[in-house]
Each structure stands twice: as structure tokens, then as C-alpha cells.
PDB file of C-alpha atoms in Angstrom:
ATOM      1  CA  UNK J   1      25.254  12.392  -4.559  1.00  0.00           C
ATOM      2  CA  UNK J   2      25.318   9.874  -2.271  1.00  0.00           C
ATOM      3  CA  UNK J   3      21.816  11.433  -0.667  1.00  0.00           C
ATOM      4  CA  UNK J   4      20.469  11.507  -4.118  1.00  0.00           C
ATOM      5  CA  UNK J   5      20.652   7.607  -4.320  1.00  0.00           C
ATOM      6  CA  UNK J   6      19.465   7.117  -0.612  1.00  0.00           C
ATOM      7  CA  UNK J   7      16.594   8.935  -1.944  1.00  0.00           C
ATOM      8  CA  UNK J   8      15.948   7.210  -4.887  1.00  0.00           C
ATOM      9  CA  UNK J   9      16.520   3.839  -3.583  1.00  0.00           C
ATOM     10  CA  UNK J  10      13.864   5.072  -0.729  1.00  0.00           C
ATOM     11  CA  UNK J  11      11.120   6.688  -3.023  1.00  0.00           C
ATOM     12  CA  UNK J  12      11.285   3.393  -5.391  1.00  0.00           C
ATOM     13  CA  UNK J  13      11.208   1.252  -2.399  1.00  0.00           C
ATOM     14  CA  UNK J  14       8.276   3.444  -1.398  1.00  0.00           C
ATOM     15  CA  UNK J  15       6.741   2.721  -5.181  1.00  0.00           C
ATOM     16  CA  UNK J  16       6.753  -0.877  -4.241  1.00  0.00           C
ATOM     17  CA  UNK J  17       5.220  -1.460  -1.640  1.00  0.00           C
ATOM     18  CA  UNK J  18       2.360   0.968  -2.651  1.00  0.00           C
ATOM     19  CA  UNK J  19       1.793  -1.141  -5.705  1.00  0.00           C
ATOM     20  CA  UNK J  20       1.665  -3.807  -3.692  1.00  0.00           C
ATOM     21  CA  UNK J  21      -0.843  -2.640  -1.614  1.00  0.00           C
ATOM     22  CA  UNK J  22      -2.875  -1.111  -4.508  1.00  0.00           C
ATOM     23  CA  UNK J  23      -3.081  -4.483  -5.745  1.00  0.00           C
ATOM     24  CA  UNK J  24      -3.822  -6.033  -2.922  1.00  0.00           C
ATOM     25  CA  UNK J  25      -6.992  -3.359  -2.465  1.00  0.00           C
ATOM     26  CA  UNK J  26      -8.340  -4.945  -6.241  1.00  0.00           C
ATOM     27  CA  UNK J  27      -7.967  -8.192  -5.095  1.00  0.00           C
ATOM     28  CA  UNK J  28      -9.654  -8.012  -1.803  1.00  0.00           C
ATOM     29  CA  UNK J  29     -13.524  -8.499  -1.714  1.00  0.00           C
ATOM     30  CA  UNK J  30     -15.566  -4.963  -0.783  1.00  0.00           C
ATOM     31  CA  UNK J  31     -17.776  -6.797   1.404  1.00  0.00           C
ATOM     32  CA  UNK J  32     -14.787  -7.197   3.676  1.00  0.00           C
ATOM     33  CA  UNK J  33     -14.228  -3.726   3.974  1.00  0.00           C
ATOM     34  CA  UNK J  34     -17.106  -3.002   5.276  1.00  0.00           C
ATOM     35  CA  UNK J  35     -17.439  -5.605   7.549  1.00  0.00           C
ATOM     36  CA  UNK J  36     -14.570  -4.838   8.806  1.00  0.00           C
ATOM     37  CA  UNK J  37     -15.328  -1.254   9.514  1.00  0.00           C
ATOM     38  CA  UNK J  38     -12.215   0.090   7.158  1.00  0.00           C
ATOM     39  CA  UNK J  39     -13.652   2.686   5.771  1.00  0.00           C
ATOM     40  CA  UNK J  40     -15.097   0.893   1.768  1.00  0.00           C
ATOM     41  CA  UNK J  41     -12.634  -0.201  -1.148  1.00  0.00           C
ATOM     42  CA  UNK J  42     -12.888   2.592  -3.496  1.00  0.00           C
ATOM     43  CA  UNK J  43     -11.033   4.867  -1.059  1.00  0.00           C
ATOM     44  CA  UNK J  44      -8.376   2.691  -0.511  1.00  0.00           C
ATOM     45  CA  UNK J  45      -8.372   1.779  -3.950  1.00  0.00           C
ATOM     46  CA  UNK J  46      -8.535   5.879  -4.786  1.00  0.00           C
ATOM     47  CA  UNK J  47      -5.154   6.192  -1.829  1.00  0.00           C
ATOM     48  CA  UNK J  48      -2.908   3.375  -2.564  1.00  0.00           C
ATOM     49  CA  UNK J  49      -3.038   4.035  -6.570  1.00  0.00           C
ATOM     50  CA  UNK J  50      -1.896   7.580  -5.490  1.00  0.00           C
ATOM     51  CA  UNK J  51       0.069   6.758  -3.673  1.00  0.00           C
ATOM     52  CA  UNK J  52       1.716   4.453  -6.349  1.00  0.00           C
ATOM     53  CA  UNK J  53       1.457   7.523  -8.585  1.00  0.00           C
ATOM     54  CA  UNK J  54       3.150   9.741  -6.532  1.00  0.00           C
ATOM     55  CA  UNK J  55       6.209   7.701  -5.878  1.00  0.00           C
ATOM     56  CA  UNK J  56       6.478   6.366  -9.191  1.00  0.00           C
ATOM     57  CA  UNK J  57       6.439  10.162 -10.327  1.00  0.00           C
ATOM     58  CA  UNK J  58       9.541  10.434  -7.769  1.00  0.00           C
ATOM     59  CA  UNK J  59      11.427   7.886  -9.078  1.00  0.00           C
ATOM     60  CA  UNK J  60      11.489   9.247 -12.034  1.00  0.00           C
ATOM     61  CA  UNK J  61      11.890  12.824 -11.316  1.00  0.00           C
ATOM     62  CA  UNK J  62      13.816  12.799  -7.789  1.00  0.00           C
ATOM     63  CA  UNK J  63      11.662  14.962  -6.192  1.00  0.00           C
ATOM     64  CA  UNK J  64       9.895  13.125  -3.780  1.00  0.00           C
ATOM     65  CA  UNK J  65       7.512  16.312  -1.789  1.00  0.00           C
ATOM     66  CA  UNK J  66       4.473  14.406  -1.266  1.00  0.00           C
ATOM     67  CA  UNK J  67       5.824  10.942  -0.792  1.00  0.00           C
ATOM     68  CA  UNK J  68       5.860  11.040   2.639  1.00  0.00           C
ATOM     69  CA  UNK J  69       1.976  11.037   2.392  1.00  0.00           C
ATOM     70  CA  UNK J  70       1.809   8.323   0.078  1.00  0.00           C
ATOM     71  CA  UNK J  71       3.745   6.241   2.266  1.00  0.00           C
ATOM     72  CA  UNK J  72       1.898   6.755   5.297  1.00  0.00           C
ATOM     73  CA  UNK J  73      -1.279   5.771   3.442  1.00  0.00           C
ATOM     74  CA  UNK J  74       0.179   2.773   1.631  1.00  0.00           C
ATOM     75  CA  UNK J  75       1.797   1.720   5.586  1.00  0.00           C
ATOM     76  CA  UNK J  76      -2.140   1.895   7.071  1.00  0.00           C
ATOM     77  CA  UNK J  77      -3.459  -0.017   4.624  1.00  0.00           C
ATOM     78  CA  UNK J  78      -0.584  -2.906   4.818  1.00  0.00           C
ATOM     79  CA  UNK J  79      -0.927  -2.830   8.479  1.00  0.00           C
ATOM     80  CA  UNK J  80      -4.229  -2.330   9.783  1.00  0.00           C
ATOM     81  CA  UNK J  81      -6.461  -2.785   6.951  1.00  0.00           C
ATOM     82  CA  UNK J  82      -5.211  -5.470   5.160  1.00  0.00           C
ATOM     83  CA  UNK J  83      -4.757  -7.985   7.904  1.00  0.00           C
ATOM     84  CA  UNK J  84      -8.384  -7.128   9.217  1.00  0.00           C
ATOM     85  CA  UNK J  85      -9.989  -8.069   6.199  1.00  0.00           C
ATOM     86  CA  UNK J  86      -7.466 -10.339   4.691  1.00  0.00           C
ATOM     87  CA  UNK J  87      -9.333 -13.109   7.401  1.00  0.00           C
ATOM     88  CA  UNK J  88     -12.920 -12.287   5.989  1.00  0.00           C
ATOM     89  CA  UNK J  89     -14.285 -14.340   3.219  1.00  0.00           C
ATOM     90  CA  UNK J  90     -14.198 -18.043   4.171  1.00  0.00           C
ATOM     91  CA  UNK J  91     -10.858 -19.394   3.052  1.00  0.00           C
ATOM     92  CA  UNK J  92      -9.404 -21.252   6.140  1.00  0.00           C
ATOM     93  CA  UNK J  93      -5.824 -20.430   5.336  1.00  0.00           C
ATOM     94  CA  UNK J  94      -3.179 -20.711   7.932  1.00  0.00           C
ATOM     95  CA  UNK J  95       0.124 -19.515   8.301  1.00  0.00           C
ATOM     96  CA  UNK J  96       1.051 -22.733   6.115  1.00  0.00           C
ATOM     97  CA  UNK J  97      -1.977 -23.472   3.938  1.00  0.00           C
ATOM     98  CA  UNK J  98      -5.412 -24.555   4.105  1.00  0.00           C
ATOM     99  CA  UNK J  99      -5.980 -26.472   7.635  1.00  0.00           C
TER     100      UNK J  99
END
């Protein structure tokens, strides 16, 4: 029972992270991906969308056989791709706002 709740929380956190990654992938211009040599936008939208779907399915079913694969794709996007493509596009925003 206790471990079931822990896994449910892990699935929920994975869903939230993958949904955030999907939103960021959709919002990022396609040219930024190719400019930074990070595959293409379509691939990342598909991967993060599949990760979101799989993790949502795991939240409702309690079975997350492929959630780890979705989590890996989400983490690669959030930790490698997003920081690289975020700076592309000419907006001069620093950590505390515009320069």
C-alpha cells in the first residue's frame, strides 16, 4: 500500500515534468532546434508528447512499464535541449529580466 502511493507520486511528478517539457517544446521556435543542432522540433514534440501520454496513463492505471523511458526523454529535453535552444532567438533576458 505504502509503496503504491510512492509510485503513484512518482508517476504524477513524471507527468507534470513531461507536460512542462511538451509545452516548452511547442513554444520553442523550430529554427532554434536546428540552429543549436538538437534534432528538430517535430521529434521533440513527439517524444515529450508520448512521455506525457505514458505518464498520464500510469497515473490513472497505476502501472508504469514505459514511464522510465518517458522520464529519460523528458530529462534529456529539460536538461540538455531546452537550455541550449532557450538562448536562441534574440531575446536578451538575463536571470533577473531584460538587460
